PDB file of C-alpha atoms in Angstrom:
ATOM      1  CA  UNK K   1      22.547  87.851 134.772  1.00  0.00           C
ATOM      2  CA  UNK K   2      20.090  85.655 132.822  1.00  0.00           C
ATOM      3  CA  UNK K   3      20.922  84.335 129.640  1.00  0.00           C
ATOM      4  CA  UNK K   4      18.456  82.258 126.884  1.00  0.00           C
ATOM      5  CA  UNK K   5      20.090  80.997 123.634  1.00  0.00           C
ATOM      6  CA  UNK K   6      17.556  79.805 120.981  1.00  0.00           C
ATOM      7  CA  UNK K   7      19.552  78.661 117.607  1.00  0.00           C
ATOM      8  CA  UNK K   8      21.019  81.745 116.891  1.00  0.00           C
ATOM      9  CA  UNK K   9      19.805  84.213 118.843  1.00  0.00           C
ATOM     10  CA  UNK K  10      20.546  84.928 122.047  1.00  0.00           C
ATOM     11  CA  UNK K  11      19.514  87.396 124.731  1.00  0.00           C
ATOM     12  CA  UNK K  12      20.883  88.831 128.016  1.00  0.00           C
ATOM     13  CA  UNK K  13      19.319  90.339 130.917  1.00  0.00           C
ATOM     14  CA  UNK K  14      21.539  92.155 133.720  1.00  0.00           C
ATOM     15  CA  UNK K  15      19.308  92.677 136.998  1.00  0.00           C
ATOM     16  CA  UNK K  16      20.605  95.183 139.254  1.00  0.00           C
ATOM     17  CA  UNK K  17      18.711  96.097 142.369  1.00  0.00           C
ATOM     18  CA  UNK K  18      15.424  96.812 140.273  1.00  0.00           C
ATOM     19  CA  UNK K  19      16.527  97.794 137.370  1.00  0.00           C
ATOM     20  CA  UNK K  20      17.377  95.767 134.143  1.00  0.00           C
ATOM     21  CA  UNK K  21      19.225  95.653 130.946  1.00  0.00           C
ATOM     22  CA  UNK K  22      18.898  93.740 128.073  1.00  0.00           C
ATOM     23  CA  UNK K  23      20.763  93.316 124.457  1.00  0.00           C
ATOM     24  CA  UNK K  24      20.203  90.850 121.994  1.00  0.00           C
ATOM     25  CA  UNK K  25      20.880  89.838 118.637  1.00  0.00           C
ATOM     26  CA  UNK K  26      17.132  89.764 117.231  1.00  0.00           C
ATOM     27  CA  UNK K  27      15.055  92.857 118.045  1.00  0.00           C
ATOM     28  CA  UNK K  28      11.567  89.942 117.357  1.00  0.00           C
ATOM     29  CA  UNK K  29      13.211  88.161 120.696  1.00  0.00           C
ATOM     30  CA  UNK K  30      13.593  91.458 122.066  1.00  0.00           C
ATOM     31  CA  UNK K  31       9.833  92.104 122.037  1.00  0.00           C
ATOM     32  CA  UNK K  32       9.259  88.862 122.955  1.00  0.00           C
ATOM     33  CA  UNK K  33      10.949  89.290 125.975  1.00  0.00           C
ATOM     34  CA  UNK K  34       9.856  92.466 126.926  1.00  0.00           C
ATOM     35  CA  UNK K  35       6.033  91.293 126.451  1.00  0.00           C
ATOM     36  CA  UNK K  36       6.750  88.691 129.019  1.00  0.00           C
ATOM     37  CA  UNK K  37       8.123  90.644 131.658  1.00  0.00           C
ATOM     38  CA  UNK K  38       5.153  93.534 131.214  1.00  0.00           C
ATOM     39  CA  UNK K  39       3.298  91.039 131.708  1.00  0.00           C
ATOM     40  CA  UNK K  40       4.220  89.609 134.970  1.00  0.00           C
ATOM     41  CA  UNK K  41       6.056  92.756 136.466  1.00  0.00           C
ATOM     42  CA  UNK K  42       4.914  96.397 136.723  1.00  0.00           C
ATOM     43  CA  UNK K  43       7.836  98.113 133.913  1.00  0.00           C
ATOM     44  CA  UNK K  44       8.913 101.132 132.722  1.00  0.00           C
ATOM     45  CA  UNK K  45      10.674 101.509 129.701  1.00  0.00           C
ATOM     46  CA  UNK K  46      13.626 103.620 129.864  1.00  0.00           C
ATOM     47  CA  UNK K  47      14.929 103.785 126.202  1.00  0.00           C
ATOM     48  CA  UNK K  48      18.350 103.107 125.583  1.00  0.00           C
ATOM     49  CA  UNK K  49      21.050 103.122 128.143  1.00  0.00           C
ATOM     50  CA  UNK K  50      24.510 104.929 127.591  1.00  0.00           C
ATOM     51  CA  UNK K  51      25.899 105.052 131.761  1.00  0.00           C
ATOM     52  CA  UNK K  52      25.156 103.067 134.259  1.00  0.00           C
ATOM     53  CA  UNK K  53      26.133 102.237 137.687  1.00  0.00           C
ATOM     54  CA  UNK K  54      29.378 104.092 136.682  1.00  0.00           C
ATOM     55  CA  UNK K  55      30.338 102.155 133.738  1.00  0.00           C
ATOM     56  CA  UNK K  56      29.939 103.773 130.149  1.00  0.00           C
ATOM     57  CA  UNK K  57      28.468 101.468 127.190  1.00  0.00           C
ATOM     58  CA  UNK K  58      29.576 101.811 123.911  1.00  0.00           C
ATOM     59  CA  UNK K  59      27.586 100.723 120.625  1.00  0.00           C
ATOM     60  CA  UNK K  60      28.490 100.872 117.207  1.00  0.00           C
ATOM     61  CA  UNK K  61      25.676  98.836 115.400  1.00  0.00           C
ATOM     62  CA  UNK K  62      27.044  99.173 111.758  1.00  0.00           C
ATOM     63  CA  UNK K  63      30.142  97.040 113.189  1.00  0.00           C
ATOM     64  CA  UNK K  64      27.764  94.998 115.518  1.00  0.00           C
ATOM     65  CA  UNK K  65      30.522  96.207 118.482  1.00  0.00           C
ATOM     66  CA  UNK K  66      29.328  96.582 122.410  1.00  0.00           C
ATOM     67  CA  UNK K  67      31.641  97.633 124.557  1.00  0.00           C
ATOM     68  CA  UNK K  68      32.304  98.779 128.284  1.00  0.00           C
ATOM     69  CA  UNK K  69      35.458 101.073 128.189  1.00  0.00           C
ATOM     70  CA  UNK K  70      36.764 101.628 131.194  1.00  0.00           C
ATOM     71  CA  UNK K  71      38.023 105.592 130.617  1.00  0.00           C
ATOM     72  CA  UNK K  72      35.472 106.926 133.066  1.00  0.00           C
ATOM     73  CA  UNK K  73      36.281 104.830 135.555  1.00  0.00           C
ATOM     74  CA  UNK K  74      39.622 105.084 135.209  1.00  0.00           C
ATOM     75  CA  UNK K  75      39.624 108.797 135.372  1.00  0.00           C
ATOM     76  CA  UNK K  76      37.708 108.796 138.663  1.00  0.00           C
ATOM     77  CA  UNK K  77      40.116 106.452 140.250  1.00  0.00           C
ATOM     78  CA  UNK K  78      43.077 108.728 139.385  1.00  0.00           C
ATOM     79  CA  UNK K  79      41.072 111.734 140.624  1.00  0.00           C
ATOM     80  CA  UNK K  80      40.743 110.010 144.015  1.00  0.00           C
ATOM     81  CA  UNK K  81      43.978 109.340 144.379  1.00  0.00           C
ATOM     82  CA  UNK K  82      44.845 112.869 143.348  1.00  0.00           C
ATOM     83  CA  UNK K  83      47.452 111.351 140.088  1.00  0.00           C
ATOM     84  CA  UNK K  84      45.325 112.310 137.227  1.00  0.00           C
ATOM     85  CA  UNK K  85      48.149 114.403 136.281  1.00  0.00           C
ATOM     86  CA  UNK K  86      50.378 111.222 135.942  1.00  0.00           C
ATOM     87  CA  UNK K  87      52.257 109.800 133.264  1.00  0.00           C
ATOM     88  CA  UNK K  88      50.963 106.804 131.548  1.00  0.00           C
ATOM     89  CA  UNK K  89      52.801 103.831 129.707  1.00  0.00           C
ATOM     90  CA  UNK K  90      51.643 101.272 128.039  1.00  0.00           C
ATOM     91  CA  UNK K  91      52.744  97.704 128.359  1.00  0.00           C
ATOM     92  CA  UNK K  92      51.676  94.791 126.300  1.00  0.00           C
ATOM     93  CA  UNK K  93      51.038  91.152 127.852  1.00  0.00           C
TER      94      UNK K  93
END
C-alpha cells in the first residue's frame, strides 16, 4: 500500500501482484496520479472496481462512505464448512 497526503487530500494505492487500486479524495490528484504512472508503466484502465480478490467494495458517494463488508466472505466460509444453514447471534463488544 502506498499512501501520499498533500494538505487535504490524500490518495491510496493498493498493489497486488500487478494490479492496482486507487481512491482518493480529489479526482485533480487522481489524474495526477494516474498521468504519472502511464507514464512510467505500460497501464490499462479498468474502470471502477466492485470485487476483488474476494472481497466486495462498497461506495456510497452522496455519504462519502467506502466500505469492505465482509458478507461474501463470510458466506463462503460457512459454505466450506458446510453450516450455512446455521443460526446466527449477535454479540456486542
Amino acid at each position: 500500500m502506498y499512501l501520499k497526503v498533500s494538505g487535504s487530500k490524500v490518495i491510496f494505492l493498493f498493489l497486488y501482484i500487478d494490479d492496482i487500486l486507487h481512491t482518493t479524495n480529489d479526482l485533480g490528484l487522481l489524474h495526477e496520479t494516474k498521468k504519472f504512472l502511464s507514464r512510467n508503466f505500460e497501464v490499462k484502465d479498468m474502470g471502477e472496481v466492485s470485487y476483488v480478490i474476494g472481497i466486495e467494495i462498497f461506495r456510497n458517494r452522496s455519504q462519502g462512505l467506502l466500505g469492505l463488508p465482509h458478507k461474501t466472505y463470510i458466506n463462503k466460509v460457512l459454505e466450506r464448512f458446510k453450516m450455512e444453514r446455521c443460526l446466527t447471534s449477535h454479540v456486542l463488544i
